[in-house]
CSV table of C-alpha atoms and ligand atoms in Angstrom, one decimal:
chain,number,residue,atom,x,y,z
A,1,MET,CA,19.3,-28.9,76.7
A,2,THR,CA,15.9,-30.5,76.3
A,3,GLN,CA,16.4,-32.6,79.5
A,4,ALA,CA,17.3,-29.4,81.4
A,5,GLY,CA,14.1,-27.7,80.1
A,6,TYR,CA,16.0,-25.0,78.2
A,7,LEU,CA,14.4,-25.7,74.9
A,8,SER,CA,10.9,-25.4,76.3
A,9,ALA,CA,11.7,-21.9,77.6
A,10,LEU,CA,9.1,-20.2,75.4
A,11,ILE,CA,6.3,-22.8,75.8
A,12,PRO,CA,3.7,-21.7,78.4
A,13,GLU,CA,3.6,-23.6,81.7
A,14,GLU,CA,0.1,-24.9,81.0
A,15,TYR,CA,1.6,-26.9,78.1
A,16,GLY,CA,4.6,-28.2,80.2
A,17,GLY,CA,7.2,-25.5,79.3
A,18,LEU,CA,9.0,-22.9,81.4
A,19,GLY,CA,6.7,-20.1,80.3
A,20,LEU,CA,9.6,-17.6,80.0
A,21,GLY,CA,9.9,-14.6,77.6
A,22,VAL,CA,12.1,-14.0,74.6
A,23,THR,CA,14.5,-12.1,76.9
A,24,GLU,CA,15.3,-15.2,78.8
A,25,GLY,CA,15.2,-17.5,75.7
A,26,ALA,CA,17.7,-15.3,74.1
A,27,ILE,CA,20.0,-15.5,77.1
A,28,ILE,CA,20.0,-19.3,77.0
A,29,LEU,CA,21.1,-19.4,73.3
A,30,GLU,CA,23.6,-16.6,73.8
A,31,GLU,CA,25.2,-18.6,76.6
A,32,VAL,CA,25.6,-21.6,74.3
A,33,ASN,CA,27.6,-19.5,71.8
A,34,ARG,CA,29.3,-17.5,74.5
A,35,SER,CA,30.8,-20.7,75.9
A,36,GLY,CA,32.2,-21.8,72.5
A,37,GLY,CA,29.3,-23.9,71.3
A,38,ASN,CA,26.8,-23.2,68.5
A,39,ALA,CA,23.1,-23.0,69.2
A,40,GLY,CA,22.3,-23.6,65.5
A,41,ALA,CA,21.9,-27.3,66.3
A,42,CYS,CA,18.8,-26.6,68.5
A,43,HIS,CA,17.6,-23.0,68.2
A,44,ALA,CA,14.7,-23.7,65.8
A,45,GLN,CA,12.8,-25.6,68.5
A,46,MET,CA,12.4,-22.3,70.3
A,47,TYR,CA,11.0,-20.3,67.5
A,48,THR,CA,9.1,-22.7,65.2
A,49,MET,CA,6.8,-23.7,68.0
A,50,GLY,CA,5.7,-20.0,68.3
A,51,THR,CA,3.7,-20.5,65.1
A,52,LEU,CA,1.9,-23.4,66.6
A,53,LEU,CA,1.4,-21.6,69.9
A,54,ARG,CA,0.0,-18.4,68.4
A,55,HIS,CA,-2.0,-19.9,65.5
A,56,GLY,CA,-2.6,-23.6,66.2
A,57,SER,CA,-5.9,-25.0,67.4
A,58,GLU,CA,-6.3,-25.9,71.0
A,59,GLU,CA,-6.3,-29.6,70.1
A,60,GLN,CA,-3.0,-29.1,68.2
A,61,LYS,CA,-1.4,-27.3,71.1
A,62,ARG,CA,-2.6,-29.9,73.6
A,63,GLU,CA,-1.3,-32.7,71.4
A,64,TYR,CA,2.1,-31.3,70.5
A,65,LEU,CA,3.4,-28.7,72.9
A,66,PRO,CA,3.7,-30.9,76.0
A,67,GLN,CA,5.5,-33.5,74.0
A,68,ILE,CA,7.8,-30.9,72.5
A,69,ALA,CA,8.4,-29.5,76.0
A,70,SER,CA,9.3,-32.9,77.4
A,71,GLY,CA,11.5,-33.8,74.4
A,72,GLU,CA,9.4,-36.8,73.2
A,73,LEU,CA,8.9,-34.9,70.0
A,74,ARG,CA,11.4,-32.7,68.2
A,75,LEU,CA,10.1,-29.8,66.1
A,76,GLN,CA,13.4,-28.6,64.8
A,77,ALA,CA,12.8,-28.4,61.0
A,78,PHE,CA,11.4,-25.3,59.3
A,79,GLY,CA,10.7,-25.7,55.6
A,80,VAL,CA,10.5,-22.4,53.8
A,81,THR,CA,13.5,-21.8,51.4
A,82,GLU,CA,13.3,-23.2,47.8
A,83,PRO,CA,15.9,-23.4,45.1
A,84,ASP,CA,14.0,-21.3,42.6
A,85,SER,CA,12.6,-18.6,44.8
A,86,GLY,CA,15.3,-18.1,47.5
A,87,THR,CA,14.7,-14.9,49.5
A,88,ASP,CA,11.6,-14.2,47.4
A,89,THR,CA,9.6,-16.5,49.7
A,90,THR,CA,6.1,-15.8,48.3
A,91,SER,CA,7.2,-17.1,44.9
A,92,LEU,CA,7.8,-20.6,46.4
A,93,ARG,CA,6.5,-23.4,44.2
A,94,THR,CA,5.8,-26.3,46.6
A,95,THR,CA,2.1,-27.0,46.5
A,96,ALA,CA,-0.4,-28.6,49.0
A,97,VAL,CA,-3.6,-29.7,47.3
A,98,ARG,CA,-6.6,-30.6,49.3
A,99,ARG,CA,-8.0,-34.1,48.6
A,100,GLY,CA,-10.7,-35.1,51.0
A,101,ASP,CA,-9.4,-35.4,54.5
A,102,HIS,CA,-5.7,-34.7,53.6
A,103,TYR,CA,-3.4,-32.4,51.5
A,104,VAL,CA,-1.0,-33.7,48.9
A,105,VAL,CA,2.3,-32.0,49.1
A,106,THR,CA,4.6,-31.8,46.0
A,107,GLY,CA,7.7,-29.7,45.6
A,108,GLN,CA,11.3,-29.1,46.6
A,109,LYS,CA,13.0,-27.2,49.4
A,110,ILE,CA,16.6,-26.4,50.1
A,111,PHE,CA,18.8,-25.7,53.1
A,112,ILE,CA,16.2,-27.2,55.4
A,113,SER,CA,18.2,-27.7,58.6
A,114,ARG,CA,18.0,-30.4,61.3
A,115,VAL,CA,15.6,-32.7,59.3
A,116,GLN,CA,17.6,-35.8,60.3
A,117,HIS,CA,17.1,-34.9,63.9
A,118,SER,CA,13.5,-33.8,63.9
A,119,ASP,CA,10.2,-35.6,64.2
A,120,LEU,CA,8.1,-32.7,62.9
A,121,MET,CA,8.6,-30.0,60.2
A,122,LEU,CA,6.8,-26.7,60.0
A,123,LEU,CA,6.2,-26.4,56.3
A,124,LEU,CA,5.1,-23.4,54.1
A,125,ALA,CA,3.4,-24.4,50.9
A,126,ARG,CA,1.1,-22.9,48.3
A,127,THR,CA,-2.6,-24.0,48.6
A,128,THR,CA,-4.1,-21.5,46.1
A,129,PRO,CA,-2.3,-20.9,42.8
A,130,ARG,CA,-0.6,-17.5,42.6
A,131,ASP,CA,-2.8,-16.4,39.7
A,132,GLN,CA,-5.9,-16.9,41.8
A,133,VAL,CA,-5.0,-14.6,44.6
A,134,ALA,CA,-4.9,-10.8,44.7
A,135,ARG,CA,-1.5,-10.6,46.5
A,136,LYS,CA,1.2,-13.2,46.2
A,137,SER,CA,1.5,-13.4,50.0
A,138,GLU,CA,-2.0,-14.8,50.0
A,139,GLY,CA,-2.8,-18.5,49.3
A,140,LEU,CA,0.2,-19.9,51.3
A,141,SER,CA,-0.5,-22.2,54.2
A,142,THR,CA,1.4,-23.6,57.1
A,143,PHE,CA,1.5,-27.3,58.0
A,144,LEU,CA,2.9,-29.5,60.7
A,145,VAL,CA,4.4,-32.5,58.8
A,146,ASP,CA,5.1,-35.6,60.8
A,147,LEU,CA,8.4,-36.8,59.3
A,148,ARG,CA,8.2,-40.1,61.2
A,149,ASP,CA,5.2,-41.3,59.0
A,150,ALA,CA,6.6,-40.1,55.7
A,151,PRO,CA,7.1,-42.9,53.2
A,152,ALA,CA,10.5,-43.0,51.5
A,153,ASP,CA,9.0,-42.8,48.0
A,154,LYS,CA,7.1,-39.6,48.9
A,155,PHE,CA,9.6,-37.7,51.0
A,156,GLU,CA,13.4,-37.6,50.8
A,157,ALA,CA,16.0,-35.5,52.6
A,158,ARG,CA,19.5,-35.3,51.1
A,159,PRO,CA,22.2,-33.8,53.3
A,160,ILE,CA,24.1,-30.8,52.0
A,161,ASP,CA,27.7,-30.6,53.1
A,162,THR,CA,28.5,-27.1,54.2
A,163,MET,CA,31.5,-25.2,55.6
A,164,ILE,CA,30.2,-25.5,59.1
A,165,ASN,CA,28.9,-28.4,61.2
A,166,HIS,CA,25.3,-27.7,60.5
A,167,GLU,CA,23.0,-30.4,59.4
A,168,THR,CA,21.0,-29.0,56.4
A,169,ASN,CA,19.3,-30.7,53.5
A,170,GLN,CA,17.7,-30.7,50.2
A,171,VAL,CA,14.2,-31.9,50.6
A,172,PHE,CA,11.9,-33.5,48.0
A,173,PHE,CA,8.1,-34.0,48.4
A,174,ASP,CA,6.5,-36.3,45.8
A,175,GLY,CA,2.8,-36.5,46.7
A,176,LEU,CA,3.3,-36.7,50.4
A,177,GLU,CA,-0.1,-36.9,52.2
A,178,VAL,CA,-0.5,-34.6,55.2
A,179,PRO,CA,-3.7,-35.0,57.3
A,180,ALA,CA,-6.0,-31.9,56.9
A,181,GLU,CA,-6.0,-31.6,60.7
A,182,ASN,CA,-2.3,-30.7,60.5
A,183,LEU,CA,-3.0,-27.4,58.8
A,184,VAL,CA,-2.0,-24.7,61.3
A,185,GLY,CA,-4.5,-21.8,61.5
A,186,GLU,CA,-6.5,-20.8,58.4
A,187,GLU,CA,-5.7,-22.0,54.9
A,188,GLY,CA,-4.1,-19.2,52.8
A,189,LYS,CA,-2.8,-17.2,55.8
A,190,GLY,CA,0.4,-19.1,56.3
A,191,PHE,CA,2.8,-16.4,55.2
A,192,ARG,CA,1.6,-14.0,57.9
A,193,TYR,CA,1.9,-16.8,60.5
A,194,ILE,CA,5.6,-17.4,59.4
A,195,LEU,CA,6.3,-13.6,59.4
A,196,ASP,CA,4.9,-13.4,63.0
A,197,GLY,CA,7.6,-15.8,64.2
A,198,MET,CA,10.4,-14.0,62.5
A,199,ASN,CA,10.9,-11.2,65.0
A,200,VAL,CA,11.6,-13.9,67.7
A,201,GLU,CA,14.0,-15.6,65.3
A,202,ARG,CA,15.8,-12.3,64.6
A,203,ILE,CA,16.2,-11.6,68.4
A,204,LEU,CA,17.4,-15.1,69.2
A,205,ILE,CA,19.9,-15.1,66.3
A,206,ALA,CA,21.1,-11.6,67.5
A,207,ALA,CA,21.7,-13.1,70.9
A,208,GLU,CA,23.8,-16.0,69.4
A,209,CYS,CA,25.9,-13.4,67.5
A,210,ILE,CA,26.5,-11.5,70.7
A,211,GLY,CA,27.5,-14.7,72.4
A,212,ASP,CA,30.0,-15.4,69.6
A,213,GLY,CA,31.3,-11.8,69.7
A,214,ASP,CA,32.0,-12.0,73.5
A,215,TRP,CA,33.7,-15.4,73.0
A,216,PHE,CA,36.0,-14.0,70.3
A,217,ILE,CA,36.8,-10.9,72.3
A,218,GLU,CA,37.6,-12.9,75.4
A,219,ARG,CA,39.9,-15.2,73.4
A,220,ALA,CA,41.5,-12.3,71.7
A,221,ILE,CA,42.2,-10.4,75.0
A,222,GLY,CA,43.6,-13.6,76.6
A,223,TYR,CA,46.0,-14.2,73.7
A,224,ALA,CA,47.0,-10.5,73.3
A,225,LYS,CA,48.0,-10.4,76.9
A,226,GLU,CA,50.1,-13.6,76.9
A,227,ARG,CA,51.7,-13.7,73.5
A,228,ILE,CA,55.1,-12.1,73.7
A,229,VAL,CA,56.7,-10.8,70.5
A,230,PHE,CA,59.5,-8.2,70.3
A,231,ASP,CA,59.8,-8.7,74.1
A,232,ARG,CA,56.3,-7.4,75.0
A,233,PRO,CA,52.7,-8.6,74.9
A,234,ILE,CA,51.2,-8.1,71.4
A,235,GLY,CA,48.2,-6.4,73.1
A,236,GLN,CA,50.5,-3.5,74.1
A,237,ASN,CA,50.5,-2.5,70.4
A,238,GLN,CA,47.5,-0.3,69.6
A,239,GLY,CA,47.4,-1.9,66.1
A,240,VAL,CA,46.4,-5.1,67.9
A,241,ALA,CA,44.3,-3.6,70.8
A,242,PHE,CA,42.2,-1.2,68.8
A,243,PRO,CA,40.4,-3.7,66.5
A,244,ILE,CA,39.5,-5.7,69.6
A,245,ALA,CA,38.3,-2.6,71.5
A,246,ARG,CA,36.2,-1.5,68.4
A,247,ALA,CA,34.6,-4.9,68.1
A,248,TYR,CA,33.8,-4.8,71.8
A,249,VAL,CA,32.1,-1.4,71.4
A,250,ASN,CA,30.0,-2.7,68.5
A,251,ILE,CA,29.0,-5.9,70.4
A,252,ARG,CA,27.8,-3.8,73.4
A,253,ALA,CA,25.8,-1.5,71.1
A,254,ALA,CA,24.2,-4.5,69.3
A,255,ASP,CA,23.4,-6.0,72.7
A,256,LEU,CA,21.5,-2.9,73.8
A,257,MET,CA,19.4,-3.1,70.6
A,258,ARG,CA,18.7,-6.8,71.1
A,259,GLN,CA,17.6,-6.2,74.8
A,260,ARG,CA,15.3,-3.4,73.6
A,261,ALA,CA,13.8,-5.6,70.9
A,262,ALA,CA,13.3,-8.5,73.4
A,263,ALA,CA,11.7,-6.2,76.0
A,264,LEU,CA,9.3,-4.8,73.4
A,265,PHE,CA,8.3,-8.3,72.2
A,266,ASP,CA,7.8,-9.5,75.8
A,267,ALA,CA,5.6,-6.4,76.4
A,268,GLY,CA,3.4,-7.3,73.4
A,269,GLN,CA,4.6,-4.2,71.5
A,270,PRO,CA,5.6,-4.0,67.9
A,271,CYS,CA,9.3,-4.7,67.5
A,272,GLY,CA,9.9,-5.4,63.8
A,273,ALA,CA,12.3,-2.5,63.4
A,274,GLU,CA,14.3,-3.3,66.6
A,275,ALA,CA,14.4,-7.0,65.9
A,276,ASN,CA,15.7,-6.5,62.4
A,277,MET,CA,18.2,-3.9,63.5
A,278,ALA,CA,19.4,-6.0,66.4
A,279,LYS,CA,20.1,-8.9,64.0
A,280,LEU,CA,22.0,-6.8,61.5
A,281,LEU,CA,24.1,-5.0,64.2
A,282,ALA,CA,24.9,-8.2,66.0
A,283,ALA,CA,25.8,-10.2,62.9
A,284,ASP,CA,28.1,-7.4,61.7
A,285,ALA,CA,29.7,-7.1,65.2
A,286,SER,CA,30.3,-10.8,65.7
A,287,TRP,CA,31.9,-11.0,62.3
A,288,GLU,CA,34.1,-8.0,63.2
A,289,ALA,CA,35.0,-9.7,66.4
A,290,ALA,CA,35.8,-12.9,64.6
A,291,ASN,CA,38.2,-11.1,62.3
A,292,ALA,CA,39.9,-9.3,65.2
A,293,ALA,CA,40.3,-12.7,66.9
A,294,VAL,CA,41.9,-14.3,63.9
A,295,GLN,CA,44.2,-11.3,63.3
A,296,THR,CA,45.2,-11.3,67.0
A,297,HIS,CA,46.1,-15.0,66.9
A,298,GLY,CA,48.2,-14.7,63.8
A,299,GLY,CA,48.9,-18.1,62.4
A,300,TYR,CA,47.3,-19.8,65.4
A,301,GLY,CA,44.0,-18.3,64.3
A,302,PHE,CA,44.1,-20.9,61.5
A,303,ALA,CA,45.0,-23.9,63.7
A,304,ALA,CA,41.9,-26.0,64.3
A,305,GLU,CA,42.8,-26.7,68.0
A,306,PHE,CA,42.3,-23.0,68.9
A,307,ASP,CA,38.7,-23.1,67.7
A,308,ILE,CA,38.9,-19.6,66.4
A,309,GLU,CA,38.7,-20.7,62.8
A,310,ARG,CA,35.7,-22.9,63.5
A,311,LYS,CA,33.8,-20.1,65.2
A,312,PHE,CA,34.9,-17.7,62.5
A,313,ARG,CA,33.2,-20.0,59.9
A,314,GLU,CA,30.1,-20.5,62.1
A,315,THR,CA,29.5,-16.8,62.7
A,316,ARG,CA,29.8,-15.9,59.1
A,317,LEU,CA,26.5,-17.7,58.4
A,318,TYR,CA,24.5,-15.0,60.2
A,319,GLN,CA,25.1,-12.4,57.5
A,320,VAL,CA,23.3,-14.7,55.1
A,321,ALA,CA,20.8,-16.9,57.1
A,322,PRO,CA,18.2,-16.9,58.3
A,323,ILE,CA,17.9,-13.5,56.6
A,324,SER,CA,20.6,-11.7,54.7
A,325,THR,CA,21.9,-8.3,55.6
A,326,ASN,CA,20.5,-6.8,52.3
A,327,LEU,CA,17.0,-7.9,53.1
A,328,ILE,CA,17.1,-6.3,56.5
A,329,LEU,CA,18.3,-3.0,55.0
A,330,SER,CA,15.5,-3.3,52.5
A,331,TYR,CA,13.0,-3.8,55.4
A,332,VAL,CA,14.4,-0.7,57.2
A,333,ALA,CA,14.4,1.4,54.1
A,334,GLN,CA,10.8,0.6,53.1
A,335,HIS,CA,9.0,0.0,56.4
A,336,VAL,CA,10.9,2.2,58.8
A,337,LEU,CA,12.1,5.1,56.6
A,338,GLY,CA,9.2,5.0,54.1
A,339,LEU,CA,11.4,4.9,51.1
A,340,PRO,CA,9.9,3.5,47.8
A,341,ARG,CA,9.4,-0.3,47.7
A,342,SER,CA,12.3,-2.0,45.8
A,343,PHE,CA,10.7,-5.4,45.0
B,401,FAD,C1,23.4,-23.3,56.8
B,401,FAD,C2,22.1,-22.9,56.4
B,401,FAD,C3,20.9,-23.3,57.1
B,401,FAD,C4,19.7,-22.9,56.6
B,401,FAD,N1,18.6,-23.3,57.3
B,401,FAD,C5,17.3,-23.1,56.8
B,401,FAD,C6,16.2,-23.7,57.3
B,401,FAD,O1,16.2,-24.5,58.3
B,401,FAD,N2,15.0,-23.5,56.7
B,401,FAD,C7,14.8,-22.6,55.6
B,401,FAD,O2,13.7,-22.5,55.2
B,401,FAD,N3,15.9,-22.0,55.1
B,401,FAD,C8,17.2,-22.2,55.6
B,401,FAD,N4,18.3,-21.6,55.1
B,401,FAD,C9,18.1,-20.8,53.9
B,401,FAD,C10,18.4,-19.3,54.1
B,401,FAD,O3,17.4,-18.7,54.9
B,401,FAD,C11,18.6,-18.7,52.8
B,401,FAD,O4,19.9,-19.2,52.3
B,401,FAD,C12,18.7,-17.2,52.8
B,401,FAD,O5,17.4,-16.7,53.2
B,401,FAD,C13,19.1,-16.6,51.5
B,401,FAD,O6,18.4,-17.2,50.4
B,401,FAD,P1,19.2,-17.8,49.2
B,401,FAD,O7,20.2,-18.6,49.6
B,401,FAD,O8,18.2,-18.4,48.2
B,401,FAD,O9,19.8,-16.5,48.5
B,401,FAD,P2,19.2,-15.6,47.3
B,401,FAD,O10,17.8,-15.2,47.6
B,401,FAD,O11,19.5,-16.3,46.0
B,401,FAD,O12,20.1,-14.3,47.5
B,401,FAD,C14,21.5,-14.3,47.1
B,401,FAD,C15,22.1,-13.0,47.6
B,401,FAD,O13,21.4,-11.9,46.8
B,401,FAD,C16,20.9,-10.9,47.7
B,401,FAD,N5,19.6,-10.4,47.2
B,401,FAD,C17,18.6,-11.1,46.7
B,401,FAD,N6,17.6,-10.3,46.3
B,401,FAD,C18,18.0,-9.0,46.6
B,401,FAD,C19,17.4,-7.7,46.5
B,401,FAD,N7,16.2,-7.6,46.0
B,401,FAD,N8,18.1,-6.7,46.9
B,401,FAD,C20,19.4,-6.8,47.5
B,401,FAD,N9,20.0,-8.0,47.6
B,401,FAD,C21,19.3,-9.1,47.2
B,401,FAD,C22,20.7,-11.7,49.1
B,401,FAD,O14,20.8,-10.8,50.1
B,401,FAD,C23,21.8,-12.7,49.0
B,401,FAD,O15,23.0,-12.1,49.6
B,401,FAD,C24,19.6,-22.0,55.5
B,401,FAD,C25,20.7,-21.6,54.8
B,401,FAD,C26,22.0,-22.0,55.2
B,401,FAD,C27,23.2,-21.5,54.5
């Protein structure tokens, strides 16, 4: 995908990318999932570099973006989640302490994906202790960490075996030195920079779910037409056809919301509500389509050679990561509907 230029879709042409919008980037990832693959192995390259693009210095952009676009450098790792804070990101404990011309990073992260296949990691760490800032979202900073230089006694990534083929890791920083010039943007404003990139992430993930949903529906339709039981195709039974039809309806509705969110983003308009709603609707719809496909296939839905069970496991992730359904509902309740803050 890198060689074909797809992963540089969102990098501007002046830095060697295709200079396309999120609308087109989303179509690329959707197509991976639509054709039976899983874009989780590469999608982060599209959205992590957005933080660098929007908040990095001109020197950082000139140094890194062309190499990311050409595939010489891989920026696939995104280090935010921690074992003790989880979804409560601003309570993270990894610290980066300034010492002369570098920062010293100490702490632990969990579920950090693609580390073994990445040259760089975009890292969120606390630079000012929580009790010295007015709001806990302040005092966090974003760094570009070069994993190729990291000594084994100061940086370790331990793979976590998961129920899907997704390379993810527990990561330990033990006094890792990161050059001060690798700070992205201003010190203490990192949380805002990370949030900035999240709308793109939501839209891209929604597109992957829609790709999954259409794949499940195509497979379910094909099987429902050709499988003969009681001397007729199983799809002739409304008990089989309706769940597939309902999933299709929900996929199309989610698709409209994702297109709306992408169009708003590409027009430079606020799209937080639409991006979050698109991600929730698409993740629910792909899961519904996955269930319909398993049910339609009967016992064969569980046979590995049909791929249904693999995609079923893969699409389940999107209800949890990169953001869980509850957290999206919480965003909509508080920020869109004006209901009282919950946490
Ligand atoms: C395969 C995989 C890959 C991942 N890759 C990355 C990565 O590359 N980089 C990265 O930084 N992270 C990554 N993650 C982490 C992922 O973003 C988190 O798992 C996710 O955000 C949830 O955090 P948690 O697991 O700590 O759950 P917790 O925060 O412990 O939450 C557990 C459950 O409780 C619910 N919950 C918590 N608080 C509330 C509340 N106030 N109201 C209602 N419900 C609540 C949540 O919705 C969730 O369902 C990955 C995770 C997985 C599984």
